[in-house]
Amino acid sequence: MKRIFIILTLIVMSLASYAGTFNQQAAIKEISAAAAALKTMQCDFVQTKSLKMLGDKMVSKGKMYCSQPDKLKWQYLTPYQYTFILNGNKVGINKGSRSNVVDVQKNKMFKEIARIMMNTVLGKCFSDKDFKTSVVQKGRTYVATLIPLKKEMKQMFTKIVLHYSKDAATVTEVELHEKNGDSTVIELKNIKKNAPINATTFKVG
């Protein structure tokens, strides 16, 4: 019994020591530096949307392409085909044979959505004054919780949670928690960083 007590005491002491060494500002600085160095990114993604009212989950898969500072392509491949493309001030939406182009400068909601999508996958939200940010460390992962402060974002999300892998030096999972109780988890897989992306990938219209 005495030996078990000693072991437990050592474990608690080591955990307390580990927790005390965590520096949130240093973690934010590390993530922001990696985001600044990330010129392009492409990956597969699995998106799971949980519907509170129905108690159901919808899973979709696709590909994502991103190029700093303002190009993003979010392409759903299964179970339906839908593409969202941000290129500068223009957003292109393609669904089947239908397509639409939106000027984000003239649509505040689209502008906010496009900005959030771009910044979350890159891990660029930490310098954004529109969020209250907190970071904790779980093993080799930083988990950052962003609470929206702007009216437009608060109407849609209660919080956004980013999972940042220290080993991969990039965001690997994004959680979007909506005001109506629904939530979306996006897992980023097979990530390629700073590889060339053809300019036609981000063609709008």
Coordinates of C-alpha atoms in Angstrom, one line a residue:
M1 CA 0.0 0.0 0.0
K2 CA 2.8 2.4 0.9
R3 CA 4.5 1.7 -2.4
I4 CA 1.3 2.4 -4.4
F5 CA 0.9 5.7 -2.4
I6 CA 4.5 6.7 -3.3
I7 CA 3.9 6.0 -7.0
L8 CA 0.7 7.9 -7.0
T9 CA 2.4 10.9 -5.3
L10 CA 5.2 10.9 -7.9
I11 CA 2.7 10.8 -10.7
V12 CA 0.7 13.7 -9.3
M13 CA 3.9 15.7 -8.7
S14 CA 5.1 15.1 -12.2
L15 CA 1.7 16.1 -13.7
A16 CA 1.7 19.3 -11.6
S17 CA 5.2 20.1 -12.7
Y18 CA 4.2 19.5 -16.4
A19 CA 1.2 21.7 -16.1
G20 CA 3.2 24.5 -14.5
T21 CA 5.6 24.6 -17.4
F22 CA 3.0 25.2 -20.1
N23 CA 3.1 28.7 -21.5
Q24 CA 0.0 29.7 -23.4
Q25 CA 1.5 32.7 -25.1
A26 CA 4.5 30.6 -26.2
A27 CA 2.1 28.0 -27.7
I28 CA 0.2 30.7 -29.6
K29 CA 3.5 32.1 -30.8
E30 CA 4.6 28.7 -32.0
I31 CA 1.3 28.1 -33.9
S32 CA 1.3 31.5 -35.4
A33 CA 4.9 31.2 -36.6
A34 CA 4.1 27.8 -38.3
A35 CA 1.0 29.4 -39.9
A36 CA 3.1 32.3 -41.3
A37 CA 5.5 29.8 -42.9
L38 CA 2.7 27.8 -44.5
K39 CA 2.4 29.2 -48.0
T40 CA 0.3 26.4 -49.5
M41 CA -1.6 23.5 -48.0
Q42 CA -3.6 20.6 -49.5
C43 CA -5.3 17.7 -47.9
D44 CA -8.2 15.3 -47.8
F45 CA -10.9 15.9 -45.2
V46 CA -13.7 14.0 -43.4
Q47 CA -16.5 16.2 -42.1
T48 CA -19.0 14.9 -39.5
K49 CA -22.0 17.1 -38.8
S50 CA -24.0 16.3 -35.7
L51 CA -27.7 17.5 -35.8
K52 CA -29.0 18.2 -32.3
M53 CA -32.7 18.1 -33.2
L54 CA -32.5 14.9 -35.1
G55 CA -29.9 13.2 -33.1
D56 CA -28.2 12.2 -36.3
K57 CA -24.8 12.5 -37.9
M58 CA -23.9 13.3 -41.5
V59 CA -20.5 12.3 -42.8
S60 CA -19.0 13.8 -46.0
K61 CA -15.6 13.7 -47.6
G62 CA -13.6 15.8 -50.0
K63 CA -10.4 17.7 -50.7
M64 CA -9.1 21.1 -49.5
Y65 CA -6.6 23.4 -51.2
C66 CA -5.3 26.6 -49.7
S67 CA -2.8 29.2 -50.8
Q68 CA -1.9 32.3 -48.8
P69 CA -3.0 35.0 -48.5
D70 CA -6.5 34.6 -49.9
K71 CA -7.1 31.5 -52.0
L72 CA -9.1 28.5 -50.7
K73 CA -10.9 25.6 -52.4
W74 CA -13.2 23.4 -50.3
Q75 CA -14.5 20.5 -52.5
Y76 CA -17.0 17.9 -51.3
L77 CA -16.8 14.7 -53.2
T78 CA -19.1 12.3 -51.3
P79 CA -22.0 11.7 -50.6
Y80 CA -22.7 14.8 -52.8
Q81 CA -20.6 17.2 -55.0
Y82 CA -20.3 20.7 -53.9
T83 CA -17.4 23.2 -54.2
F84 CA -16.6 26.5 -52.4
I85 CA -13.8 28.6 -53.9
L86 CA -12.4 31.7 -52.4
N87 CA -10.1 33.8 -54.7
G88 CA -9.4 37.3 -53.4
N89 CA -12.7 39.1 -53.1
K90 CA -14.7 36.5 -55.1
V91 CA -16.4 33.4 -53.9
G92 CA -17.5 30.7 -56.4
I93 CA -20.1 28.1 -55.4
N94 CA -20.6 25.1 -57.6
K95 CA -23.3 22.5 -57.0
G96 CA -23.8 20.1 -59.8
S97 CA -24.4 22.0 -63.0
R98 CA -25.2 25.2 -61.1
S99 CA -22.7 27.8 -60.2
N100 CA -22.8 31.2 -58.5
V101 CA -20.2 34.0 -57.9
V102 CA -20.4 36.2 -54.9
D103 CA -18.5 39.4 -54.2
V104 CA -17.5 39.1 -50.6
Q105 CA -17.0 42.8 -50.2
K106 CA -20.7 43.3 -50.8
N107 CA -21.8 40.4 -48.6
K108 CA -20.7 40.7 -44.9
M109 CA -21.7 37.2 -44.0
F110 CA -19.9 35.6 -46.9
K111 CA -16.9 37.7 -46.1
E112 CA -16.8 36.5 -42.5
I113 CA -17.4 32.8 -43.4
A114 CA -14.6 33.0 -46.1
R115 CA -12.2 34.6 -43.6
I116 CA -12.9 32.1 -40.8
M117 CA -12.6 29.1 -43.2
M118 CA -9.2 30.4 -44.4
N119 CA -7.8 31.3 -41.0
T120 CA -8.9 28.2 -39.1
V121 CA -7.3 25.6 -41.5
L122 CA -4.1 27.6 -41.4
G123 CA -4.1 28.4 -37.7
K124 CA -4.1 32.1 -38.2
C125 CA -6.9 33.0 -35.8
F126 CA -4.7 33.9 -32.8
S127 CA -3.9 37.5 -33.9
D128 CA -7.6 38.0 -34.7
K129 CA -9.2 40.4 -32.2
D130 CA -12.6 39.1 -33.1
F131 CA -12.0 36.1 -30.8
K132 CA -11.3 35.4 -27.1
T133 CA -8.6 32.6 -27.3
S134 CA -7.5 30.0 -24.8
V135 CA -5.0 27.2 -25.4
V136 CA -4.3 24.0 -23.5
Q137 CA -1.8 21.2 -24.3
K138 CA -2.8 17.5 -24.5
G139 CA 0.2 15.4 -25.2
R140 CA 1.6 16.5 -28.5
T141 CA -1.5 18.5 -29.4
Y142 CA -2.4 22.1 -28.6
V143 CA -6.2 22.5 -28.3
A144 CA -7.3 26.1 -28.9
T145 CA -10.7 27.4 -28.1
L146 CA -11.9 30.5 -29.8
I147 CA -15.0 32.4 -28.6
P148 CA -16.5 34.8 -31.1
L149 CA -16.8 38.4 -30.1
K150 CA -18.2 39.9 -33.3
K151 CA -22.0 40.0 -33.7
E152 CA -21.9 38.2 -37.1
M153 CA -19.9 35.3 -35.8
K154 CA -21.8 35.1 -32.5
Q155 CA -25.0 34.6 -34.5
M156 CA -23.6 31.4 -36.0
F157 CA -21.0 29.9 -33.6
T158 CA -20.7 29.7 -29.8
K159 CA -17.1 28.5 -30.2
I160 CA -14.5 27.2 -32.6
V161 CA -12.0 24.6 -31.4
L162 CA -8.7 23.9 -33.3
H163 CA -6.5 20.9 -32.7
Y164 CA -2.9 21.7 -33.6
S165 CA -0.4 18.8 -33.9
K166 CA 3.1 19.8 -32.8
D167 CA 4.6 16.9 -34.8
A168 CA 2.9 17.9 -38.0
A169 CA 3.2 21.6 -37.2
T170 CA -0.3 22.3 -38.5
V171 CA -4.0 22.2 -37.6
T172 CA -5.3 18.6 -38.0
E173 CA -8.9 19.0 -36.7
V174 CA -11.5 21.8 -36.5
E175 CA -14.6 21.8 -34.4
L176 CA -17.4 24.3 -35.2
H177 CA -20.1 24.6 -32.5
E178 CA -23.2 26.4 -33.7
K179 CA -25.6 28.5 -31.8
N180 CA -28.5 26.1 -32.5
G181 CA -26.7 23.2 -30.8
D182 CA -25.4 21.6 -34.0
S183 CA -21.7 20.9 -34.4
T184 CA -19.3 20.0 -37.1
V185 CA -15.9 18.2 -36.8
I186 CA -13.5 18.4 -39.7
E187 CA -10.5 16.1 -39.7
L188 CA -7.7 17.0 -42.1
K189 CA -5.8 14.0 -43.5
N190 CA -2.8 13.4 -45.9
I191 CA -1.7 16.9 -45.4
K192 CA 0.9 18.4 -47.9
K193 CA 2.5 21.7 -47.0
N194 CA 4.2 24.2 -49.4
A195 CA 3.7 22.0 -52.5
P196 CA 2.9 23.8 -55.8
I197 CA -0.8 24.2 -56.5
N198 CA -2.0 24.9 -60.1
A199 CA -3.6 28.4 -60.3
T200 CA -6.6 26.9 -62.2
T201 CA -7.5 25.1 -58.9
F202 CA -8.8 28.5 -57.6
K203 CA -10.6 29.6 -60.7
V204 CA -13.9 31.3 -59.9
G205 CA -16.7 31.2 -62.5

